[in-house]
């Protein structure tokens, strides 16, 4: 875990130093391509895993419950923030 944090911190520092160079801004295409390749490989590894595929409905059910509760919690929290900070008092 420390290695990942160290790599990210060094990237932030190098990016901060090189932020005004025009060639560095072309790295965005490389980043998007790398992310797409990584997502494809993740999907491939999931598709090749027989345990995950055989329990697909179980995992989908969990995902529906978690995402529904997350959306509901976010709506409740935003309603509370709106009423406390943004509603005009009479």
Coordinates of N, CA, C and O in Angstrom, one line a residue:
X1 N 0.8 -1.2 0.0 CA 0.0 0.0 0.0 C 0.9 1.3 0.0 O 0.5 2.2 -0.7
X2 N 1.9 1.2 0.8 CA 2.8 2.3 0.8 C 3.5 2.6 -0.5 O 3.7 3.8 -0.9
X3 N 3.7 1.6 -1.3 CA 4.3 1.7 -2.6 C 3.3 2.5 -3.6 O 3.8 3.4 -4.3
X4 N 2.0 2.2 -3.5 CA 1.1 2.9 -4.4 C 1.0 4.4 -4.0 O 0.9 5.2 -4.9
X5 N 1.0 4.6 -2.7 CA 0.9 6.0 -2.2 C 2.2 6.8 -2.7 O 2.1 7.9 -3.1
X6 N 3.4 6.1 -2.6 CA 4.6 6.7 -3.0 C 4.7 7.0 -4.5 O 5.1 8.1 -4.9
X7 N 4.2 6.1 -5.3 CA 4.1 6.3 -6.7 C 3.2 7.4 -7.1 O 3.5 8.3 -7.9
X8 N 2.0 7.5 -6.4 CA 1.1 8.6 -6.7 C 1.6 9.9 -6.3 O 1.5 10.9 -7.0
X9 N 2.3 10.0 -5.1 CA 2.8 11.2 -4.7 C 4.0 11.7 -5.6 O 4.1 12.9 -5.9
X10 N 4.8 10.8 -6.0 CA 5.9 11.2 -7.0 C 5.3 11.7 -8.3 O 5.8 12.6 -8.9
X11 N 4.2 11.0 -8.8 CA 3.5 11.5 -10.0 C 3.0 12.9 -9.8 O 3.0 13.7 -10.7
X12 N 2.4 13.2 -8.6 CA 1.8 14.5 -8.4 C 3.0 15.6 -8.4 O 2.8 16.6 -8.9
X13 N 4.1 15.2 -7.7 CA 5.2 16.2 -7.7 C 5.8 16.4 -9.0 O 6.0 17.6 -9.4
X14 N 6.0 15.4 -9.8 CA 6.5 15.6 -11.2 C 5.5 16.3 -12.0 O 5.9 17.2 -12.8
X15 N 4.3 16.0 -11.9 CA 3.2 16.7 -12.7 C 3.2 18.2 -12.3 O 3.0 19.1 -13.2
X16 N 3.3 18.5 -11.1 CA 3.3 19.9 -10.6 C 4.5 20.7 -11.2 O 4.4 21.8 -11.6
X17 N 5.7 20.0 -11.2 CA 6.9 20.7 -11.7 C 6.8 20.9 -13.3 O 7.2 21.9 -13.8
X18 N 6.2 19.9 -14.0 CA 6.1 20.0 -15.4 C 4.8 20.5 -16.0 O 4.5 20.4 -17.1
X19 N 4.0 21.2 -15.1 CA 2.6 21.5 -15.5 C 2.5 22.6 -16.6 O 1.6 22.7 -17.3
X20 N 3.6 23.3 -16.9 CA 3.5 24.4 -17.9 C 4.1 24.0 -19.2 O 4.2 24.8 -20.1
X21 N 4.6 22.7 -19.3 CA 5.2 22.3 -20.6 C 4.0 21.8 -21.5 O 3.1 21.1 -21.1
X22 N 4.2 22.2 -22.8 CA 3.1 21.8 -23.8 C 3.1 20.4 -24.1 O 2.0 19.8 -24.4
X23 N 4.2 19.7 -24.1 CA 4.2 18.3 -24.5 C 3.6 17.4 -23.5 O 3.1 16.3 -23.8
X24 N 3.6 17.8 -22.2 CA 3.0 17.0 -21.2 C 1.5 16.9 -21.3 O 0.9 15.9 -21.0
X25 N 0.8 17.9 -21.9 CA -0.6 17.9 -22.1 C -1.1 16.8 -23.1 O -2.2 16.5 -23.1
X26 N -0.2 16.3 -23.9 CA -0.5 15.2 -24.8 C -0.6 13.9 -24.2 O -0.9 12.9 -24.8
X27 N -0.2 13.8 -22.9 CA -0.2 12.5 -22.2 C -1.7 12.1 -21.9 O -1.9 10.9 -21.7
X28 N -2.6 13.0 -22.0 CA -4.0 12.7 -21.7 C -4.6 11.5 -22.6 O -5.3 10.6 -22.1
X29 N -4.2 11.5 -23.9 CA -4.6 10.4 -24.8 C -4.0 9.1 -24.3 O -4.7 8.1 -24.3
X30 N -2.8 9.1 -23.9 CA -2.2 7.9 -23.4 C -2.9 7.4 -22.1 O -3.1 6.2 -21.9
X31 N -3.2 8.3 -21.2 CA -3.9 7.9 -20.0 C -5.3 7.3 -20.3 O -5.6 6.2 -19.8
X32 N -6.0 7.9 -21.2 CA -7.4 7.4 -21.6 C -7.2 6.0 -22.2 O -8.0 5.1 -22.0
X33 N -6.2 5.8 -23.1 CA -6.0 4.5 -23.7 C -5.6 3.5 -22.7 O -6.1 2.3 -22.8
X34 N -4.8 3.8 -21.8 CA -4.3 2.9 -20.8 C -5.5 2.5 -19.9 O -5.7 1.3 -19.6
X35 N -6.4 3.4 -19.5 CA -7.6 3.1 -18.7 C -8.5 2.1 -19.5 O -9.0 1.2 -18.9
X36 N -8.7 2.4 -20.7 CA -9.6 1.5 -21.5 C -9.0 0.1 -21.6 O -9.7 -0.9 -21.6
X37 N -7.7 0.0 -21.8 CA -7.1 -1.3 -21.9 C -7.2 -2.0 -20.6 O -7.5 -3.2 -20.5
X38 N -7.0 -1.3 -19.5 CA -7.1 -1.9 -18.2 C -8.5 -2.4 -17.9 O -8.7 -3.5 -17.3
X39 N -9.5 -1.6 -18.3 CA -10.9 -2.0 -18.1 C -11.3 -3.2 -18.9 O -12.0 -4.1 -18.5
X40 N -10.7 -3.3 -20.1 CA -10.9 -4.5 -21.0 C -10.3 -5.7 -20.3 O -11.0 -6.8 -20.3
X41 N -9.1 -5.6 -19.8 CA -8.4 -6.7 -19.2 C -9.2 -7.1 -17.9 O -9.2 -8.3 -17.6
X42 N -9.7 -6.2 -17.2 CA -10.5 -6.5 -16.0 C -11.8 -7.3 -16.4 O -12.1 -8.3 -15.8
X43 N -12.5 -6.9 -17.4 CA -13.6 -7.6 -17.9 C -13.3 -9.0 -18.4 O -14.0 -9.9 -18.2
X44 N -12.1 -9.1 -19.1 CA -11.7 -10.4 -19.5 C -11.4 -11.3 -18.4 O -11.8 -12.5 -18.4
X45 N -10.7 -10.8 -17.4 CA -10.4 -11.7 -16.2 C -11.7 -12.1 -15.5 O -11.8 -13.2 -15.0
X46 N -12.7 -11.2 -15.4 CA -13.9 -11.6 -14.8 C -14.6 -12.6 -15.6 O -15.2 -13.6 -15.1
X47 N -14.6 -12.4 -16.9 CA -15.3 -13.4 -17.8 C -14.7 -14.8 -17.8 O -15.3 -15.8 -18.0
X48 N -13.4 -14.8 -17.5 CA -12.7 -16.1 -17.5 C -12.8 -16.8 -16.1 O -12.5 -18.0 -16.0
X49 N -13.3 -16.1 -15.1 CA -13.4 -16.7 -13.8 C -14.7 -17.4 -13.7 O -15.8 -16.8 -13.6
X50 N -14.7 -18.8 -13.6 CA -15.9 -19.6 -13.5 C -16.7 -19.3 -12.3 O -17.9 -19.4 -12.3
X51 N -16.0 -19.0 -11.1 CA -16.7 -18.8 -9.9 C -17.6 -17.6 -10.0 O -18.8 -17.6 -9.5
X52 N -17.1 -16.5 -10.5 CA -17.8 -15.3 -10.7 C -19.0 -15.4 -11.6 O -20.1 -15.0 -11.3
X53 N -18.8 -16.1 -12.7 CA -19.8 -16.3 -13.7 C -20.9 -17.2 -13.2 O -22.1 -16.9 -13.4
X54 N -20.6 -18.2 -12.4 CA -21.6 -19.1 -11.9 C -22.5 -18.4 -10.8 O -23.6 -18.8 -10.6
X55 N -21.9 -17.4 -10.2 CA -22.7 -16.7 -9.1 C -23.1 -15.3 -9.6 O -23.2 -14.4 -8.8
X56 N -23.2 -15.1 -10.9 CA -23.5 -13.8 -11.5 C -24.8 -13.2 -10.9 O -24.8 -12.0 -10.5
X57 N -25.8 -13.9 -10.7 CA -27.1 -13.4 -10.2 C -26.9 -12.9 -8.8 O -27.5 -11.9 -8.4
X58 N -26.2 -13.6 -8.0 CA -25.9 -13.2 -6.6 C -25.2 -11.9 -6.5 O -25.5 -11.0 -5.8
X59 N -24.1 -11.7 -7.4 CA -23.4 -10.5 -7.4 C -24.2 -9.3 -7.9 O -24.1 -8.2 -7.4
X60 N -25.0 -9.6 -8.9 CA -25.9 -8.5 -9.4 C -26.9 -8.1 -8.4 O -27.2 -6.9 -8.3
X61 N -27.4 -9.0 -7.6 CA -28.4 -8.7 -6.6 C -27.7 -7.8 -5.5 O -28.3 -6.8 -5.1
X62 N -26.5 -8.2 -5.1 CA -25.8 -7.3 -4.2 C -25.5 -5.9 -4.7 O -25.7 -4.9 -4.0
X63 N -25.2 -5.9 -6.0 CA -24.9 -4.6 -6.6 C -26.1 -3.7 -6.7 O -26.0 -2.5 -6.4
X64 N -27.3 -4.3 -6.9 CA -28.5 -3.5 -7.0 C -28.9 -3.0 -5.6 O -29.2 -1.8 -5.4
X65 N -28.7 -3.8 -4.6 CA -29.0 -3.3 -3.2 C -28.1 -2.2 -2.8 O -28.5 -1.2 -2.3
X66 N -26.8 -2.4 -3.0 CA -25.8 -1.4 -2.6 C -26.0 -0.1 -3.3 O -26.0 1.0 -2.7
X67 N -26.2 -0.2 -4.6 CA -26.3 1.1 -5.4 C -27.7 1.8 -5.1 O -27.7 3.0 -5.0
X68 N -28.7 1.0 -4.8 CA -30.0 1.6 -4.5 C -29.9 2.3 -3.1 O -30.4 3.5 -2.9
X69 N -29.3 1.7 -2.1 CA -29.1 2.3 -0.8 C -28.2 3.5 -0.9 O -28.4 4.5 -0.2
X70 N -27.2 3.4 -1.7 CA -26.3 4.6 -1.9 C -27.0 5.8 -2.5 O -26.8 6.9 -2.0
X71 N -27.8 5.5 -3.5 CA -28.5 6.6 -4.1 C -29.5 7.2 -3.1 O -29.7 8.5 -3.0
X72 N -30.2 6.4 -2.4 CA -31.2 6.8 -1.4 C -30.5 7.6 -0.3 O -31.0 8.7 0.1
X73 N -29.4 7.1 0.2 CA -28.6 7.9 1.2 C -28.1 9.2 0.7 O -28.2 10.2 1.5
X74 N -27.7 9.3 -0.5 CA -27.2 10.6 -1.1 C -28.4 11.6 -1.2 O -28.2 12.7 -1.0
X75 N -29.6 11.1 -1.6 CA -30.7 11.9 -1.7 C -31.1 12.5 -0.4 O -31.5 13.7 -0.2
X76 N -31.1 11.6 0.6 CA -31.5 12.1 2.0 C -30.5 13.1 2.5 O -30.8 14.1 3.0
X77 N -29.2 12.8 2.3 CA -28.2 13.8 2.7 C -28.3 15.1 2.0 O -28.1 16.2 2.6
X78 N -28.5 15.1 0.7 CA -28.7 16.3 -0.1 C -29.9 17.1 0.4 O -29.9 18.3 0.4
X79 N -31.0 16.4 0.7 CA -32.2 17.1 1.2 C -31.9 17.8 2.6 O -32.3 18.9 2.8
X80 N -31.2 17.1 3.4 CA -30.8 17.7 4.7 C -29.9 18.9 4.5 O -30.1 19.9 5.2
X81 N -28.9 18.8 3.7 CA -28.0 19.9 3.4 C -28.8 21.1 2.9 O -28.6 22.3 3.2
X82 N -29.7 20.8 1.9 CA -30.5 21.9 1.4 C -31.4 22.6 2.4 O -31.4 23.8 2.5
X83 N -32.0 21.8 3.3 CA -32.9 22.4 4.3 C -32.1 23.2 5.3 O -32.5 24.2 5.8
X84 N -30.9 22.7 5.7 CA -30.1 23.4 6.7 C -29.4 24.6 6.2 O -29.4 25.7 6.8
X85 N -28.8 24.5 5.0 CA -28.0 25.6 4.5 C -28.6 26.5 3.4 O -28.2 27.7 3.3
X86 N -29.5 26.1 2.6 CA -30.0 26.8 1.5 C -31.4 27.3 1.5 O -31.8 28.2 0.8
X87 N -32.2 26.8 2.4 CA -33.6 27.2 2.5 C -33.7 28.5 3.2 O -33.1 28.7 4.3
X88 N -34.4 29.4 2.6 CA -34.5 30.8 3.2 C -35.4 30.7 4.5 O -36.5 30.0 4.5
X89 N -34.9 31.3 5.5 CA -35.7 31.3 6.7 C -36.7 32.5 6.7 O -36.5 33.6 6.2
X90 N -37.9 32.2 7.3 CA -38.9 33.3 7.3 C -39.0 33.9 8.6 O -38.7 33.5 9.6

